[in-house]
Structure formats: structure tokens, C-alpha cells
XYZ file of C-alpha atoms in Angstrom:
236
model
C 6.374 -25.210 -6.424
C 4.441 -22.004 -5.885
C 1.380 -23.976 -5.621
C -0.434 -21.645 -2.820
C -3.138 -19.519 -3.263
C -2.719 -15.585 -2.823
C -5.628 -13.112 -2.351
C -5.888 -9.354 -3.399
C -8.769 -7.754 -1.398
C -8.552 -4.807 -4.003
C -10.606 -2.302 -5.768
C -9.254 0.622 -3.712
C -8.551 1.803 -6.493
C -8.919 -0.425 -9.434
C -5.253 0.398 -11.092
C -3.265 0.061 -7.446
C -4.767 -3.441 -7.691
C -3.631 -4.336 -11.084
C -0.265 -3.205 -10.192
C -0.071 -5.232 -7.075
C -0.570 -8.141 -9.155
C 2.119 -6.983 -11.218
C 4.208 -6.763 -8.283
C 3.369 -10.347 -7.256
C 4.454 -11.390 -10.527
C 7.782 -9.465 -10.703
C 8.742 -10.861 -7.101
C 8.068 -14.375 -7.998
C 11.083 -16.492 -9.355
C 9.224 -18.066 -12.237
C 10.714 -19.526 -15.773
C 7.305 -20.385 -17.193
C 3.696 -19.734 -16.799
C 2.943 -22.641 -14.583
C 5.595 -21.593 -12.080
C 3.814 -18.505 -10.775
C 1.264 -18.458 -8.167
C -2.263 -18.781 -8.555
C -3.741 -15.130 -7.212
C -7.463 -14.630 -6.744
C -8.538 -10.576 -6.980
C -11.870 -9.629 -5.945
C -11.489 -5.924 -7.176
C -14.704 -4.040 -6.049
C -14.059 -0.559 -6.959
C -17.798 0.118 -5.110
C -16.170 -0.008 -1.619
C -17.060 3.243 0.007
C -13.998 5.641 -0.063
C -11.850 5.133 3.099
C -10.575 8.618 3.588
C -14.004 9.953 3.645
C -15.011 7.273 6.314
C -12.430 7.925 8.637
C -13.239 11.517 8.377
C -16.702 10.638 9.215
C -18.307 11.979 5.857
C -18.806 8.839 4.227
C -20.397 5.229 4.744
C -18.334 2.721 6.724
C -16.429 0.597 3.831
C -15.934 -2.595 6.113
C -18.929 -4.375 5.289
C -17.891 -4.635 1.661
C -14.003 -5.141 2.581
C -15.384 -8.234 4.508
C -17.517 -9.519 1.915
C -14.809 -9.465 -0.417
C -12.470 -11.263 2.028
C -15.216 -13.907 2.520
C -15.243 -14.388 -1.438
C -11.522 -14.755 -1.404
C -11.886 -17.352 1.656
C -14.642 -19.431 -0.427
C -11.984 -19.528 -3.126
C -9.377 -20.969 -0.521
C -6.831 -18.317 -0.453
C -3.868 -18.700 1.904
C -2.820 -15.252 2.592
C -3.727 -11.988 1.162
C -2.848 -8.346 0.915
C -4.907 -4.978 0.678
C -3.290 -2.688 -1.855
C -4.459 0.330 -0.334
C -2.597 2.041 2.837
C -5.670 4.044 4.067
C -7.736 0.759 4.331
C -5.721 -0.750 6.758
C -7.198 1.363 9.447
C -9.944 -1.360 8.880
C -7.554 -4.406 8.432
C -8.365 -5.952 12.189
C -11.973 -5.685 11.811
C -11.753 -7.638 8.415
C -9.416 -9.987 9.881
C -11.341 -11.192 12.457
C -14.200 -12.203 9.959
C -11.696 -14.425 7.814
C -9.093 -17.417 8.482
C -6.765 -16.579 6.458
C -3.888 -14.229 7.411
C -4.380 -10.543 5.963
C -0.935 -9.229 5.632
C -0.319 -5.686 7.275
C 1.645 -3.442 5.035
C 2.566 -1.268 8.066
C 4.072 -4.025 9.832
C 5.963 -5.253 6.877
C 7.292 -1.826 6.250
C 8.593 -1.362 9.757
C 10.363 -4.673 9.476
C 11.720 -3.727 5.991
C 13.009 -0.187 7.013
C 14.644 -1.953 10.382
C 16.693 -4.546 8.063
C 17.683 -2.173 5.274
C 17.835 1.254 6.798
C 18.865 0.504 10.754
C 20.276 3.882 10.925
C 17.434 5.790 9.587
C 15.689 8.536 12.121
C 13.491 10.694 10.122
C 11.258 9.435 7.202
C 8.966 11.640 4.857
C 5.473 10.277 4.138
C 3.227 10.998 1.213
C -0.269 9.657 1.793
C -3.858 10.591 1.577
C -4.937 12.992 4.089
C -7.175 10.141 5.611
C -3.948 8.133 6.008
C -2.495 10.710 7.930
C -5.496 11.255 10.394
C -5.383 7.814 11.409
C -1.813 8.206 12.897
C -1.278 4.619 11.301
C 2.630 5.784 10.631
C 3.083 6.972 14.057
C 1.542 3.811 15.694
C 3.606 1.186 13.618
C 6.758 3.340 13.036
C 7.002 4.670 16.696
C 10.986 4.135 16.695
C 11.036 6.876 13.827
C 10.625 10.492 13.419
C 7.617 10.650 10.800
C 7.526 13.790 9.014
C 4.516 14.959 6.527
C 3.946 17.882 4.257
C 2.819 21.087 5.619
C -1.213 21.527 5.322
C -0.690 23.550 2.376
C 1.107 21.106 0.535
C -0.829 18.338 1.587
C -3.848 19.831 0.471
C -2.625 21.410 -2.907
C -0.184 19.122 -3.934
C -0.760 15.903 -2.473
C -4.314 15.578 -2.492
C -4.370 17.417 -5.906
C -2.184 14.643 -7.432
C -4.373 11.960 -6.189
C -7.929 13.262 -6.318
C -7.992 15.999 -8.398
C -9.483 16.595 -11.867
C -6.522 15.544 -13.652
C -5.259 13.555 -10.636
C -4.289 9.640 -10.304
C -7.757 8.557 -9.640
C -8.981 10.100 -12.843
C -6.217 7.779 -14.658
C -3.453 10.312 -15.070
C -0.161 9.046 -14.123
C 2.477 11.675 -15.363
C 2.481 15.404 -15.966
C 0.976 17.146 -13.221
C 0.387 14.477 -10.606
C 4.066 13.832 -10.807
C 5.093 17.254 -10.554
C 2.920 17.680 -7.588
C 4.361 14.985 -5.992
C 7.881 15.449 -6.706
C 7.421 19.066 -4.907
C 5.848 17.595 -1.986
C 8.648 14.925 -1.574
C 11.136 17.836 -1.886
C 9.567 19.656 0.886
C 10.186 16.475 3.229
C 13.836 16.085 2.254
C 14.334 19.939 2.726
C 12.991 19.173 6.499
C 15.463 16.297 6.844
C 13.560 13.427 5.676
C 16.098 10.350 4.941
C 13.726 8.182 3.440
C 10.441 8.962 1.726
C 7.534 6.516 1.784
C 5.213 6.152 -0.610
C 2.250 5.690 1.721
C -0.724 5.605 -0.625
C -0.891 3.150 -3.303
C -1.731 5.535 -6.278
C 1.500 7.483 -5.559
C 3.429 4.612 -6.454
C 2.059 4.274 -9.849
C 3.507 7.806 -10.360
C 6.402 8.563 -8.394
C 9.676 6.486 -8.803
C 12.835 5.882 -6.949
C 14.721 7.400 -9.928
C 12.740 10.630 -9.387
C 14.170 11.411 -5.921
C 17.737 11.668 -4.738
C 16.894 9.707 -1.606
C 15.451 5.985 -1.451
C 11.697 5.759 -2.047
C 9.883 2.886 -0.545
C 6.701 1.745 -1.861
C 4.999 -0.334 1.071
C 3.106 -2.486 -1.605
C 6.544 -3.331 -3.371
C 7.585 -4.692 0.356
C 4.211 -6.622 0.472
C 4.875 -8.431 -2.931
C 7.937 -9.574 -1.995
C 6.859 -10.727 1.580
C 3.554 -12.401 0.238
C 5.445 -14.568 -1.849
C 8.087 -15.360 0.469
C 5.374 -16.147 2.791
C 3.367 -18.578 0.603
C 6.851 -20.317 -0.028
C 7.284 -20.737 3.912
C 3.823 -22.015 4.198
C 4.531 -24.994 1.581
C 7.546 -25.914 3.645
């Protein structure tokens, strides 16, 4: 049982990578250590910032992402995930370079919403500005009305919560980042959002479902469930 090998193309960021591994562990039905999957993690924190690259202000992260993916391939992973939503902007370029499937968190999120919230019409998204600029949510969730924070809220609350001096990227997962994200989420709810999407893996480290009055969906939670089921499926 559970003898397939799962890969994590990580480092974007390191804590989100560790949390992704924990999500896979929690999604696995196991009664002892030996019943868990073998998981290979390449957590390369030196991969250039995805938001800066998309905006044309920083180096291309694809070469180092491909290098990490090839490391996973050498270790014979059979399915892998990328615990960074913004990095999915480059997923097709990376996928072309390796033989194993990279699960697309956006596709899995679309299926999850369709299966579990079929009547939902409007979703609110909290994510980095880089992710918003890619249009990935509109691309993959084209059957929904996608709402984003106002430009002021995006800059002063969401990006500050993630990248600020006291932000999540600096290791703070409580206090100011939580308050800022709750305020940003409330703006989306006030504008009619029926679901809130934790569209950045760092946000999922801070904002939890019990913080909001409506469902909060973490795409990485969805991916963890799918990657476990996918490996079981492949085995059969």
C-alpha cells in the first residue's frame, strides 16, 4: 500500500513547502510510519521570485524550477506538486522537461469547487499581485465571477501581509498578517464573494477557515488530497 513516490517541487517559499508535506501526511490514511508515501522534496529557496519575474523586474525562475524537477525525476517520483500558486504561471514550461505529471493546482481547484460548491457564482481571491497579474484564476475558473481586493487593499494589506517587514515571508504567521488578511477577506465578502480562495500558499499558513464566516478554500489542501488519491489510482 502507498508505495508510489510523490515529489514536491518546493522552496517557494520554504515554510509553504514544509506545510505542503504536512498536508500530504494528513491526507494519507495510515496507521503506522510504513503506510505513508515516500515523499521526495527539492526545496530550492534560491529559485528567483515569481512575482518579480512575471512583472519583468526579476530573473526567470524556470531554469531552476526545471533543475529541481529533473532532480525529482532522477529519484523516480511518479507524480509531483508545486506548493506555490504564482509558480503555476510557468508550470507548462516545466512540465515539458520532465516525464512525470505535475499536478496543476488551478485545475484541481476548479474541479473541487464544481464538485463541492456547484451553485457558487462569485469567489474572492487573496493572492500575490504577481498571481493576479497572470490572469490564472480567470483562465482556469472561467465559469465563475472572480473578485479581487481593491488596489489599495491589495498593496496595503495583502502584499504587506506576505512581504512586509512583519510579514509571512519573514516568518510571522500571526498578529499583523492575520489581521490584514482578515480585513482583505472581509472586503471581498462585502462585495458578494461566496467563497474565499487562499490563492497564495503563504496565506494558508495564517488565514484559517474558522477565521471567516464563509468557506475558505486552500488549493494546496485540495492538491494534497488529490496527489494521495492519484498515487493510489496509479497503483491500481
